Coordinates of C-alpha atoms in Angstrom, one line a residue:
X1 CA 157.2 79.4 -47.3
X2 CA 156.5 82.4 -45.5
X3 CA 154.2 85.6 -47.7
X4 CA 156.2 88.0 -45.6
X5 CA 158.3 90.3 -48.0
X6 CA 161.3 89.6 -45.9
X7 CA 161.2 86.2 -45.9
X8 CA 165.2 85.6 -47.0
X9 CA 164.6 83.3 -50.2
X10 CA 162.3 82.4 -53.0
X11 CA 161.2 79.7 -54.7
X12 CA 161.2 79.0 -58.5
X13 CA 159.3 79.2 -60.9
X14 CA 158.9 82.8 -60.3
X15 CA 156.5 82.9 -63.1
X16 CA 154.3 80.0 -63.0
X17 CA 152.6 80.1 -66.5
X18 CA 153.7 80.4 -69.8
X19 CA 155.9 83.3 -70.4
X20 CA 157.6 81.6 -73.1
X21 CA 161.4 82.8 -74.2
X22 CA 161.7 86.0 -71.6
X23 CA 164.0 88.6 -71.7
X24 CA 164.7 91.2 -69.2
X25 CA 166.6 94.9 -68.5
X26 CA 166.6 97.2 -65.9
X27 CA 165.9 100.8 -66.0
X28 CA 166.7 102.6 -62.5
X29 CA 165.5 100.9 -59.9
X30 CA 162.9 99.0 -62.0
X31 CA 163.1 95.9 -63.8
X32 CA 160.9 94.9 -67.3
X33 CA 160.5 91.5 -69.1
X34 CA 158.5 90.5 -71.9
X35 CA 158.2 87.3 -73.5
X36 CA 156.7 85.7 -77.0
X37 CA 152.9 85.8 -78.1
X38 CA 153.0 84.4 -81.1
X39 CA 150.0 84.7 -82.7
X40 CA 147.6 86.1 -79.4
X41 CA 146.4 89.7 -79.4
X42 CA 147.6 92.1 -77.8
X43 CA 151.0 90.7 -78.3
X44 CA 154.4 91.2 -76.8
X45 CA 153.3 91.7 -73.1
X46 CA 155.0 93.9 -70.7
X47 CA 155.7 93.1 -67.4
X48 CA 157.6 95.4 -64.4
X49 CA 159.5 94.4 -60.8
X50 CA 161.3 96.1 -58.4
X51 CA 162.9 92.8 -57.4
X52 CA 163.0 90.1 -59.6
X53 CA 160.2 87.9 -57.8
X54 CA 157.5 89.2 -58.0
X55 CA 156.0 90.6 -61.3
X56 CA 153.0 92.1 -62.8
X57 CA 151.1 92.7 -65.8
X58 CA 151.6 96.5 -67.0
X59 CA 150.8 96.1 -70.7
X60 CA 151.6 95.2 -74.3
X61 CA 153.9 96.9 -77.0
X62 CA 151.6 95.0 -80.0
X63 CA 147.8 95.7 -80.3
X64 CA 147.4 94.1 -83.4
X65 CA 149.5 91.8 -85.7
X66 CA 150.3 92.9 -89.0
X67 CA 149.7 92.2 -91.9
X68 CA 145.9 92.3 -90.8
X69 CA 144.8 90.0 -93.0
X70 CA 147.2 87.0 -92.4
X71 CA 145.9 87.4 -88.6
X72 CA 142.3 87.4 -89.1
X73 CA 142.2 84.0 -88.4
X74 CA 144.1 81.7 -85.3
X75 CA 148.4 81.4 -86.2
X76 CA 149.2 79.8 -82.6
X77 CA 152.7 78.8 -84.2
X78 CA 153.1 82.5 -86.1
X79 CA 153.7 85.3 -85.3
X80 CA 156.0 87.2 -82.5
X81 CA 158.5 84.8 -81.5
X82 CA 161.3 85.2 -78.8
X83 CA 161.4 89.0 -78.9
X84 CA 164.4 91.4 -76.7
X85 CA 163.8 93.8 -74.9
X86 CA 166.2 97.0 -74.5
X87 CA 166.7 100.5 -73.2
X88 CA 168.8 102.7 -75.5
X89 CA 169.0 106.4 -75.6
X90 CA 166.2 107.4 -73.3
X91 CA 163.8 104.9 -75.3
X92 CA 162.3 101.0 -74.7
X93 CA 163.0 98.8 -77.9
X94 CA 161.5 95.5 -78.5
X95 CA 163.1 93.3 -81.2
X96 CA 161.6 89.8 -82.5
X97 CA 161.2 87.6 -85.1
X98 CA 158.1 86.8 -87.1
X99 CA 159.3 83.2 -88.9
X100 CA 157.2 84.0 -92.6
X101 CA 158.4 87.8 -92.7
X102 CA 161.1 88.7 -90.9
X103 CA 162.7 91.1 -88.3
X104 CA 160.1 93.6 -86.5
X105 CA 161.3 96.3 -84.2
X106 CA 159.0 98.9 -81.5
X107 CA 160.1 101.1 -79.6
X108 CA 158.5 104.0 -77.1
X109 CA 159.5 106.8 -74.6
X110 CA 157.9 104.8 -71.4
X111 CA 157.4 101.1 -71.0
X112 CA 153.4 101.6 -70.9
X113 CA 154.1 103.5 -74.5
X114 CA 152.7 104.9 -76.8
X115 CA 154.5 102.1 -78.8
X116 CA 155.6 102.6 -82.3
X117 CA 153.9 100.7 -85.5
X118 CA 156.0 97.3 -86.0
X119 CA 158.9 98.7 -88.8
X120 CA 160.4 95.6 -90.6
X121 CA 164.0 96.0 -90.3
X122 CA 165.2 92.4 -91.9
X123 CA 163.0 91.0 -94.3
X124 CA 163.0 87.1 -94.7
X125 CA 161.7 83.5 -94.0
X126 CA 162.9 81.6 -90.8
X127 CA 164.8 84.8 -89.7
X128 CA 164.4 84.2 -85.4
X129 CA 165.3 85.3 -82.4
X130 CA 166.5 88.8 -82.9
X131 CA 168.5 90.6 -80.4
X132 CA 170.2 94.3 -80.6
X133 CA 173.0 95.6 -79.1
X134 CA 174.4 99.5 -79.0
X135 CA 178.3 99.3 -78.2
X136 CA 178.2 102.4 -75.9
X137 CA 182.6 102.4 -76.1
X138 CA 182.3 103.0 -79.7
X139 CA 178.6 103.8 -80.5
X140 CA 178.5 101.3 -83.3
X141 CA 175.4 99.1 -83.2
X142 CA 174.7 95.3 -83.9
X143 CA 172.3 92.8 -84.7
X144 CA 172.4 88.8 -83.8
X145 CA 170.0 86.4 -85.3
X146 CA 169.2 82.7 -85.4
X147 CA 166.9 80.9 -88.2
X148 CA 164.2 78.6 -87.9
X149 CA 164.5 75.4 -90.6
X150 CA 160.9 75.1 -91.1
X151 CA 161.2 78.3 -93.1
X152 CA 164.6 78.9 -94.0
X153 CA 165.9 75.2 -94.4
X154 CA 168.7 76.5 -92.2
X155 CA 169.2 76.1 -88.2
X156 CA 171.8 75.6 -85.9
X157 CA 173.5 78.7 -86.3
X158 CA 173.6 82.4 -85.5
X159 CA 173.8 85.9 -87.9
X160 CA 175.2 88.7 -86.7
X161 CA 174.7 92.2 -88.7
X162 CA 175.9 95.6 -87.9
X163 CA 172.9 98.3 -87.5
X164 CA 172.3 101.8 -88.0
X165 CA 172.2 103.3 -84.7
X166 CA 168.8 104.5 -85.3
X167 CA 167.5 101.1 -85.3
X168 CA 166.1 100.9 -88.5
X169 CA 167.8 98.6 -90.5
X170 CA 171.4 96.5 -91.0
X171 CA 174.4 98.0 -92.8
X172 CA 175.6 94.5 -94.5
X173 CA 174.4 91.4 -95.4
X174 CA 175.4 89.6 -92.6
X175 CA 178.0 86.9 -91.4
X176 CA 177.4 83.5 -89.4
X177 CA 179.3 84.5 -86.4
X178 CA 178.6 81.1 -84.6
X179 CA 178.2 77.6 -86.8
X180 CA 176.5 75.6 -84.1
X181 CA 177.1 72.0 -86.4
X182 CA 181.0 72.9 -85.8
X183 CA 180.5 72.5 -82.2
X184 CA 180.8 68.8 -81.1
X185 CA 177.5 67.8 -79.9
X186 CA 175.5 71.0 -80.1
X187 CA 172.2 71.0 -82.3
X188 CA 169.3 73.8 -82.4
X189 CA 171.0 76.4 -81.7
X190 CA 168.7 79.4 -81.6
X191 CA 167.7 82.4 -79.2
X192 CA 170.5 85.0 -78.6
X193 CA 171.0 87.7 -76.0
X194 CA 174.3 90.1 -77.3
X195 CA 175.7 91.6 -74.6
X196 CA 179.3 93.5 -74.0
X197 CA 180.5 93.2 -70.4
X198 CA 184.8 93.2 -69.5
X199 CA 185.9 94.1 -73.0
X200 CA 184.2 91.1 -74.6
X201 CA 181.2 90.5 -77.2
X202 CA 179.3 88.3 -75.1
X203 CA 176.3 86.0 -76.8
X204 CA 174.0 83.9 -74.4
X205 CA 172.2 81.3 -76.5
X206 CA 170.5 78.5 -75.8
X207 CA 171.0 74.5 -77.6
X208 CA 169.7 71.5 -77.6
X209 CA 165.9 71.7 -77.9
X210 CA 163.2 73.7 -75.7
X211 CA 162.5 70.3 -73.8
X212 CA 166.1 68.8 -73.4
X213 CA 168.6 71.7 -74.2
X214 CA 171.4 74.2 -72.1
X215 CA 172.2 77.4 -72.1
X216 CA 175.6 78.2 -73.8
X217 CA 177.7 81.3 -73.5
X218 CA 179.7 82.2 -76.9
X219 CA 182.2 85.3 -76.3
X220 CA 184.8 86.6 -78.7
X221 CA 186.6 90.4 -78.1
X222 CA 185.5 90.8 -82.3
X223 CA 181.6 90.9 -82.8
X224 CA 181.9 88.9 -85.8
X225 CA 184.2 86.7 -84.0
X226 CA 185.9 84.2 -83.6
X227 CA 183.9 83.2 -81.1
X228 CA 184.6 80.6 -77.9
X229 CA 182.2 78.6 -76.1
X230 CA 180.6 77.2 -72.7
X231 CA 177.6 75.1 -71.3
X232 CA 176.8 77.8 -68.5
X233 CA 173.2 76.1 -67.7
X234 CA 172.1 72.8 -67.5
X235 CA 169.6 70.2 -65.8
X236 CA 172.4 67.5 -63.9
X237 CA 170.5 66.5 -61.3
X238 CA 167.6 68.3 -60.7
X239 CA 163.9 68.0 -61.9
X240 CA 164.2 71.4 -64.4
X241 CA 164.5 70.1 -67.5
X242 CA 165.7 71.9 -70.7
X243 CA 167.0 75.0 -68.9
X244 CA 167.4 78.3 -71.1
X245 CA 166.8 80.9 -73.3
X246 CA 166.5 83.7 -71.7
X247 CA 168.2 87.3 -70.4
X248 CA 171.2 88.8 -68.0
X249 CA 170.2 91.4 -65.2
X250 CA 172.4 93.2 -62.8
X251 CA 171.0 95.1 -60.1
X252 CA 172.3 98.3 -58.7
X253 CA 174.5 96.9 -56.3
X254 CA 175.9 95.0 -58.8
X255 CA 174.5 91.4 -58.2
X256 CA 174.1 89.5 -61.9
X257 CA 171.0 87.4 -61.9
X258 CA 169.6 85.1 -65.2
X259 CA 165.7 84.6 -66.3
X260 CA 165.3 81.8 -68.1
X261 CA 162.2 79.2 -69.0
X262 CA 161.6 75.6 -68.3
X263 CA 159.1 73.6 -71.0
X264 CA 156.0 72.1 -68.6
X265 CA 153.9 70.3 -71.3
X266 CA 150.2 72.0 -71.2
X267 CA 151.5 74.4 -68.4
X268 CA 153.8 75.7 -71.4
X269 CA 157.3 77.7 -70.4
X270 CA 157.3 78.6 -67.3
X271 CA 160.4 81.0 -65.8
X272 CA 163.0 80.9 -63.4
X273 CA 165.4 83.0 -61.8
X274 CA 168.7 81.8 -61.1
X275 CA 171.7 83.6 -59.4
X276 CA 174.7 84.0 -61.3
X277 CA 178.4 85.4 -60.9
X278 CA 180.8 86.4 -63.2
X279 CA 184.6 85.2 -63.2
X280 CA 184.3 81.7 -62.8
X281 CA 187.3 80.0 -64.9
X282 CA 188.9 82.0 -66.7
X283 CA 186.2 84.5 -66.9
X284 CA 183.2 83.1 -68.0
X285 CA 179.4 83.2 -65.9
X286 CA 178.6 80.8 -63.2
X287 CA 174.7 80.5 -63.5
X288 CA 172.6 78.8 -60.6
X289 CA 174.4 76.1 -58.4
X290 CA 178.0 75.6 -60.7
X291 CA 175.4 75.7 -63.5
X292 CA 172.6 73.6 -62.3
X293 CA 169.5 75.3 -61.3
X294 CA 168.3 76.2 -58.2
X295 CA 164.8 75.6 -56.5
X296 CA 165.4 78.2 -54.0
X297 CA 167.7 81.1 -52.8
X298 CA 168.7 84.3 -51.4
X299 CA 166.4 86.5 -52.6
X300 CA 168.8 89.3 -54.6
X301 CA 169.8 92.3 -53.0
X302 CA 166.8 94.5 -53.3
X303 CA 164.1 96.2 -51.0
X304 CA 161.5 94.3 -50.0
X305 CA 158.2 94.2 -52.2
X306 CA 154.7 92.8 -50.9
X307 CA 154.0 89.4 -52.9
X308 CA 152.4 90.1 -56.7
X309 CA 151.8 88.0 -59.6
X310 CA 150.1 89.0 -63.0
X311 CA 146.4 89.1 -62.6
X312 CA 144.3 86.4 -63.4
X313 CA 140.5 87.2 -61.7
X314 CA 138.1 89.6 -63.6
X315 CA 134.6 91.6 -63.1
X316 CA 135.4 93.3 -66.5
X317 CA 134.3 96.7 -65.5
X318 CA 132.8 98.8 -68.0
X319 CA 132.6 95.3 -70.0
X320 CA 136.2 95.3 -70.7
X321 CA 139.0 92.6 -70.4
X322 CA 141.7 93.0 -68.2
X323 CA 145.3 93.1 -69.2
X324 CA 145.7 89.2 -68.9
X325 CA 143.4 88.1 -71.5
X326 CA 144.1 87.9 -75.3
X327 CA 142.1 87.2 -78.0
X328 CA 143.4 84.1 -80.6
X329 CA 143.3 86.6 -83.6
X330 CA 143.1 90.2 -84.4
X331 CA 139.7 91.1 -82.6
X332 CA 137.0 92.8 -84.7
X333 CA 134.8 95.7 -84.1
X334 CA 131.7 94.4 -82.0
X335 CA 133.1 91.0 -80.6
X336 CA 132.8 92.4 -77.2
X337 CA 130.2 95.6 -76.0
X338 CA 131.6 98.2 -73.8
X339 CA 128.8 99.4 -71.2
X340 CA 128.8 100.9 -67.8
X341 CA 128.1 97.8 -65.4
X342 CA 130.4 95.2 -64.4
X343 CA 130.9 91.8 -66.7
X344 CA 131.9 91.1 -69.9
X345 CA 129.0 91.0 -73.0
X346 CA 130.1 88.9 -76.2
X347 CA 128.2 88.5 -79.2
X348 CA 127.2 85.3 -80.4
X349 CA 129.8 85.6 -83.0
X350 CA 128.5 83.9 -86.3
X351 CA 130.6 81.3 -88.1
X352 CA 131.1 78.2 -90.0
X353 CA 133.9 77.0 -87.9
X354 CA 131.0 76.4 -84.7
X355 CA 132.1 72.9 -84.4
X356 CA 135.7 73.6 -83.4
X357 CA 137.3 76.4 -81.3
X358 CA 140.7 75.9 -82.5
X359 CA 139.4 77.7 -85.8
X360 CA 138.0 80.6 -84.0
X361 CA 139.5 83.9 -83.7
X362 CA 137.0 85.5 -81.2
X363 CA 137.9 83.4 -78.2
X364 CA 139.3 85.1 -75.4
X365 CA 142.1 83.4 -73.7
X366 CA 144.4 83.5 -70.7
X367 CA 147.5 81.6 -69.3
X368 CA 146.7 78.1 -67.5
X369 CA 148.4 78.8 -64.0
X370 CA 151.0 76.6 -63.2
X371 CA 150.0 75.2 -59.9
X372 CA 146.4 73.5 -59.2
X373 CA 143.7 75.4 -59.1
X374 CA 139.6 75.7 -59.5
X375 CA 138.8 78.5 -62.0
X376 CA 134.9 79.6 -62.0
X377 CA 132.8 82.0 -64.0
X378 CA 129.2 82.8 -64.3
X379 CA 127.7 82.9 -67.6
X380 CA 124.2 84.1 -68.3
X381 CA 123.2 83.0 -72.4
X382 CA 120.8 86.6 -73.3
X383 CA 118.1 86.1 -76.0
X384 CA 119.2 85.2 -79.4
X385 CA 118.2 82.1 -81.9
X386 CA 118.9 78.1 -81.6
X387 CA 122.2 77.1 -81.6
X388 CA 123.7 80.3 -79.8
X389 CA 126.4 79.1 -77.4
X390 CA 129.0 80.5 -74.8
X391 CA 131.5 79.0 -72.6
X392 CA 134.2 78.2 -70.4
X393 CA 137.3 76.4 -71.9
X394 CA 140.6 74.7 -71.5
X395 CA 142.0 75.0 -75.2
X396 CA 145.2 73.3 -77.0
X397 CA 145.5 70.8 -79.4
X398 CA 142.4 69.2 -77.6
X399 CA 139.8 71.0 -76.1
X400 CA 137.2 70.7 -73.8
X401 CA 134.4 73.1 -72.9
X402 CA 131.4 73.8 -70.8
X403 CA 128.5 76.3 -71.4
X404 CA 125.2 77.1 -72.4
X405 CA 123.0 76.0 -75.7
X406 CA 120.0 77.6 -76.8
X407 CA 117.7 74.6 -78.4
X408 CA 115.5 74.6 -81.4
X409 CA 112.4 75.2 -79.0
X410 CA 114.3 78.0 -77.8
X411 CA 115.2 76.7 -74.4
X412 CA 118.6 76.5 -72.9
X413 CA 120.8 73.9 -71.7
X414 CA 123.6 72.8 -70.1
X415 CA 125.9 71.3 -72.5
X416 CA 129.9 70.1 -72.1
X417 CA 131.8 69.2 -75.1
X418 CA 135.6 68.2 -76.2
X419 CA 137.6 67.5 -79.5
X420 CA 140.8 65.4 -79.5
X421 CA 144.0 66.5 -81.3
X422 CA 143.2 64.2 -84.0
X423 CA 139.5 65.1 -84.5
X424 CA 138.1 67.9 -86.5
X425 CA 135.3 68.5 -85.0
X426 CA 133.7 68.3 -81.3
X427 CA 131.4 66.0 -79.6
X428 CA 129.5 65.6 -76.4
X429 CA 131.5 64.5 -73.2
X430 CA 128.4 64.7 -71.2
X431 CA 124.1 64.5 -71.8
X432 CA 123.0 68.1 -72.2
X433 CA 121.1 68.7 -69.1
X434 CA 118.2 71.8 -68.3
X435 CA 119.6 75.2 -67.6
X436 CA 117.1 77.8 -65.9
X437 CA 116.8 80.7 -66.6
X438 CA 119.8 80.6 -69.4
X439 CA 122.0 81.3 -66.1
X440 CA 125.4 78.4 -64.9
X441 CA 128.5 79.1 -63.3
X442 CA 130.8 77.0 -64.6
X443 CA 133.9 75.3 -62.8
X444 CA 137.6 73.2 -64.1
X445 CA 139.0 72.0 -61.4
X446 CA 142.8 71.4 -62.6
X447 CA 145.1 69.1 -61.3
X448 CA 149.3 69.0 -61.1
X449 CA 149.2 66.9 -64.2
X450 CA 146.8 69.2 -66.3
X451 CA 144.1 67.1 -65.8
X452 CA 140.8 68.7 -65.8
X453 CA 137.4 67.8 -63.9
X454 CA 134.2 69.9 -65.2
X455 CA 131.5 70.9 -63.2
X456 CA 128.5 73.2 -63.2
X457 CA 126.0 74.9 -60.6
X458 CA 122.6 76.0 -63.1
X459 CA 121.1 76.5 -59.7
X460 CA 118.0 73.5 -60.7
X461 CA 117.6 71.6 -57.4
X462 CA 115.5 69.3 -59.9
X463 CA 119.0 68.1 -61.8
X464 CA 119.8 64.9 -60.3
X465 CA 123.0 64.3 -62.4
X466 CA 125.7 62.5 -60.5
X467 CA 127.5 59.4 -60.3
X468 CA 126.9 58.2 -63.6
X469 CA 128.9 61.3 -65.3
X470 CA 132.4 60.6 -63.6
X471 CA 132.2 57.7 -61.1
X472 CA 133.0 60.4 -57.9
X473 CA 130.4 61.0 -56.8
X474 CA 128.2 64.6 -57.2
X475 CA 129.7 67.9 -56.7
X476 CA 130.2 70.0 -53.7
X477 CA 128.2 73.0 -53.0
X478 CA 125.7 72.9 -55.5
X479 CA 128.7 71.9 -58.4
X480 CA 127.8 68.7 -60.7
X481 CA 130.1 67.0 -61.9
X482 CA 130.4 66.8 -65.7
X483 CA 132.0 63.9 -68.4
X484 CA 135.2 62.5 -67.7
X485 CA 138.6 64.0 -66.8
X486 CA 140.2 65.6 -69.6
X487 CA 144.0 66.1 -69.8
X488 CA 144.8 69.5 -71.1
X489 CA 147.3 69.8 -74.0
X490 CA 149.6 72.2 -75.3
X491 CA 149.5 74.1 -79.0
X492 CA 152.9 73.8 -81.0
X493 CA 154.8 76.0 -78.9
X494 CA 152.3 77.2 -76.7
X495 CA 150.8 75.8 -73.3
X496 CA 147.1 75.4 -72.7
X497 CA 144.8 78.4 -72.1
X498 CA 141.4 79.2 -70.9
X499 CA 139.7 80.7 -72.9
X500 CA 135.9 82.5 -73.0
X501 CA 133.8 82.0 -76.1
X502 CA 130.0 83.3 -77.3
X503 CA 129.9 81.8 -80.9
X504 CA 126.7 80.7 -83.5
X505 CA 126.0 78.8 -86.6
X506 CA 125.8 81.1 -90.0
X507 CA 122.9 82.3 -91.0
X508 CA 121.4 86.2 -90.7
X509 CA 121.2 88.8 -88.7
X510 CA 121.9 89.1 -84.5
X511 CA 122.3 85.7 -83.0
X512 CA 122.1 86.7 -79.3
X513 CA 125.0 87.8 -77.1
X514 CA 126.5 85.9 -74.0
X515 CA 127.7 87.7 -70.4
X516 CA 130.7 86.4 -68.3
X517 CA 130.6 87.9 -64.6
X518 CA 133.1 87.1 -61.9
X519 CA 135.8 85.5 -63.8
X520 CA 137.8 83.7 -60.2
X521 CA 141.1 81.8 -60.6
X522 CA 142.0 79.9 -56.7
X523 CA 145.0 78.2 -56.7
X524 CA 144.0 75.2 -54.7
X525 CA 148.1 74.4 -53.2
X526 CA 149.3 78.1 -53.2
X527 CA 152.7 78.5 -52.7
X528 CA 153.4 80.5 -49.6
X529 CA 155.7 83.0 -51.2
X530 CA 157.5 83.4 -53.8

């Protein structure tokens, strides 16, 4: 498909990583979505449109998860899950659900912020999916809730509460307003967008399960019901699978469009945008084609905007990260140093967890694109003592990395290591090999099924590695290849990400530090437009 802004249609997903349970508004002329983070930092990202397609990254509401303490360490499951986002009274809200605490609310004057401190306005286990919702007709406010049975011991069913208009906490102690298990055939009922649109309390909620499930529409003209109900969403006979939770838009000329995620194994939830219309019998929304999604359409009835995605490549001016990465904890003072050149400097963090990067909180990570693609960095290891180590990774329940080692003679190498889901510790997936200089650019070359081929370029003509590591022969323009294919996995919840790591065994005092330059993501099949 054509790049050309004009270009009449576009082609889902319009977000092809792992924005996971998105929810949108529009303010003016300018739409916002954010989506869950669960336990990455900076949470709750931020991201702005003009027309629905294309999107960028302009921030995060969450710096740091709270409390502290319970973060200091990876939660991938924890944290902020399936948050709303709102514009009420001149200010941007952000509602979610943390499943061991309860319900969190933000809010600021201007999407970029300054954001508010989290303020717990529901405390409780397995309390989910928040969403609010000001009644402009009457100037009452509500609250909708689901409940996650891991926690609670409770599911399938939705709380509604009313709330004081500030936003700072409920006025009762809530009703169920919908009983999924009364429904015939409806199970997992969870995520809820309130809405009021034609005189009716409107609740879009997804059922079924993040892989399989629909997206329902409850409405009732009483907010604690009764309420009625409607499959508005569902695969039939297309390839999306599992299509829902998510958020209603309208645009100023009044079209109605829904953003909604698919579940992609490693690639995680990826979003779609599907047209939708109100008044189809009796009333209710028509979402995609009679409720079956769409590949591609019209694009909505908006001015033309040049082709943008959220950033992925990074020189890490000034040594900092841009707004795409995110560490797997709350970050610590001196993880990364801030200086006035180009790439990014971490310490060779000290821990006992060096055998497993699933137990580290100082990697820095970033969404696995969607689509193929070849992502590169250059890593130079700086002095520091044997067993120092940095490196490129594709992390999930397994995990596979390549980097540099410093030896016990105080020489570096090449080394390339992996841990299945099962194991609790890594090994080698290929021979470490010499690295001059303490100096590689590393590669993954990732496949459509999240498969992923290592190679390295330590710039040693002498290297002879080939055939024997992978059977295809040796790398193209001066890349090895390195171990065998590795097929990225997903985290509960969570797709694959990449991540960056400098890391050491305990002991005392400075263990060396480890700069990344020229961070490059190239989507090997790139869509023309989108």
């Amino acid at each position: 498909m054509s790049a050309d802004p004009a270009e009449p249609v576009y082609r889902n997903p319009v977000l092809d990583a792992d924005w996971s349970d998105p929810d949108v508004i529009r303010v003016g002329d300018d739409f916002y979505l954010t989506a869950s983070s669960f336990g990455r930092v900076p949470g709750l990202p931020l991201l702005h449109s003009r027309d629905l397609v294309n999107w960028t990254l302009v921030g995060h509401a969450l710096q740091r998860l709270e409390p502290e303490s319970e973060f200091a360490a990876p939660r991938h499951d924890c944290g902020v899950w399936a948050p709303s986002l709102r514009h009420h009274d001149g200010r941007f809200w952000i509602f979610w659900g943390d499943p061991d605490r309860g319900v969190f609310q933000v809010n600021a004057p201007e999407i970029r912020g300054p954001w508010t401190r989290p303020h717990l306005v529901k405390a409780g286990k397995g309390l989910i999916d928040p969403c609010p919702l000001w009644d402009d007709e009457t100037g009452e406010a509500y609250l909708v809730h689901a409940w996650a049975k891991s926690r609670s011991g409770v599911k399938n069913r939705l709380t509604g509460h009313r709330m004081h208009p500030h936003g700072t906490e409920l006025l009762d102690e809530g009703k169920v307003i919908v009983d999924g298990d009364r429904i015939p055939g409806w199970f997992t009922l969870e995520g809820p967008k309130l809405y009021r649109h034609d005189g009716w309390f409107w609740i879009f909620a997804p059922a079924g399960g993040v892989e399989t499930g629909w997206q329902g529409a409850f409405r009732s003209r009483a907010f604690f019901g009764p309420y009625e109900e409607k499959v508005v969403l569902e695969q039939k006979g297309t390839d999306v699978n599992g299509p829902h939770q998510g958020g209603w838009v309208r645009t100023p000329s009044g079209e109605d469009w829904f953003l909604h995620f698919q579940q992609r194994g490693a690639y995680g939830r990826v979003v779609h945008l599907q047209p939708m219309r109100w008044g189809g019998g009796g009333g209710w929304p028509v979402i995609g084609d009679d409720g079956a999604p769409v590949a591609e359409h019209r694009r909505p009835d908006l001015p033309p905007q040049p082709p943008a995605a959220p950033a992925t490549d990074d020189d890490f001016p000034g040594g900092r990260p841009g707004r795409q990465w995110q560490w797997t904890a709350n970050p610590r003072d001196g993880w990364a140093t801030h200086h006035s050149a180009d790439g990014l400097r971490l310490t060779c963090v000290r821990t006992p967890d060096a055998h497993d990067l699933r137990a580290l909180p100082n990697v820095l990570t970033q969404r696995l694109p969607g689509t193929p693609c070849t992502v590169e960095v250059d890593l130079r290891l700086d002095d520091g003592e044997p067993g120092a180590r940095a490196g490129l990774a594709v992390l999930g329940d397994a995990y596979s990395w390549i980097g540099l080692q410093r030896g016990p003679d105080g020489t570096v190498r090449l080394v390339h290591r992996f841990a299945e889901t099962v194991a609790d510790q890594e090994r080698d997936a290929a021979p470490p090999r010499p690295a001059p200089g303490g100096r590689a650019r590393l590669r993954v070359d990732i496949d459509a099924g999240a498969r992923c081929r290592f190679s390295y370029d330590t710039g040693d003509t002498g290297d002879t590695a080939n055939t024997a590591d992978t059977g295809d022969g040796a790398g193209q323009g001066g890349f090895r290849p390195s171990g065998q294919v590795f097929a990225a996995t997903p985290w509960r919840w969570v797709g694959a990400l990449l991540g960056l790591v400098a890391l050491a065994p305990t002991g005392q005092g400075h263990a060396g530090t480890a700069t990344f330059t020229q961070f490059r993501i190239r989507i090997q099949e790139k869509r023309a437009d989108r």
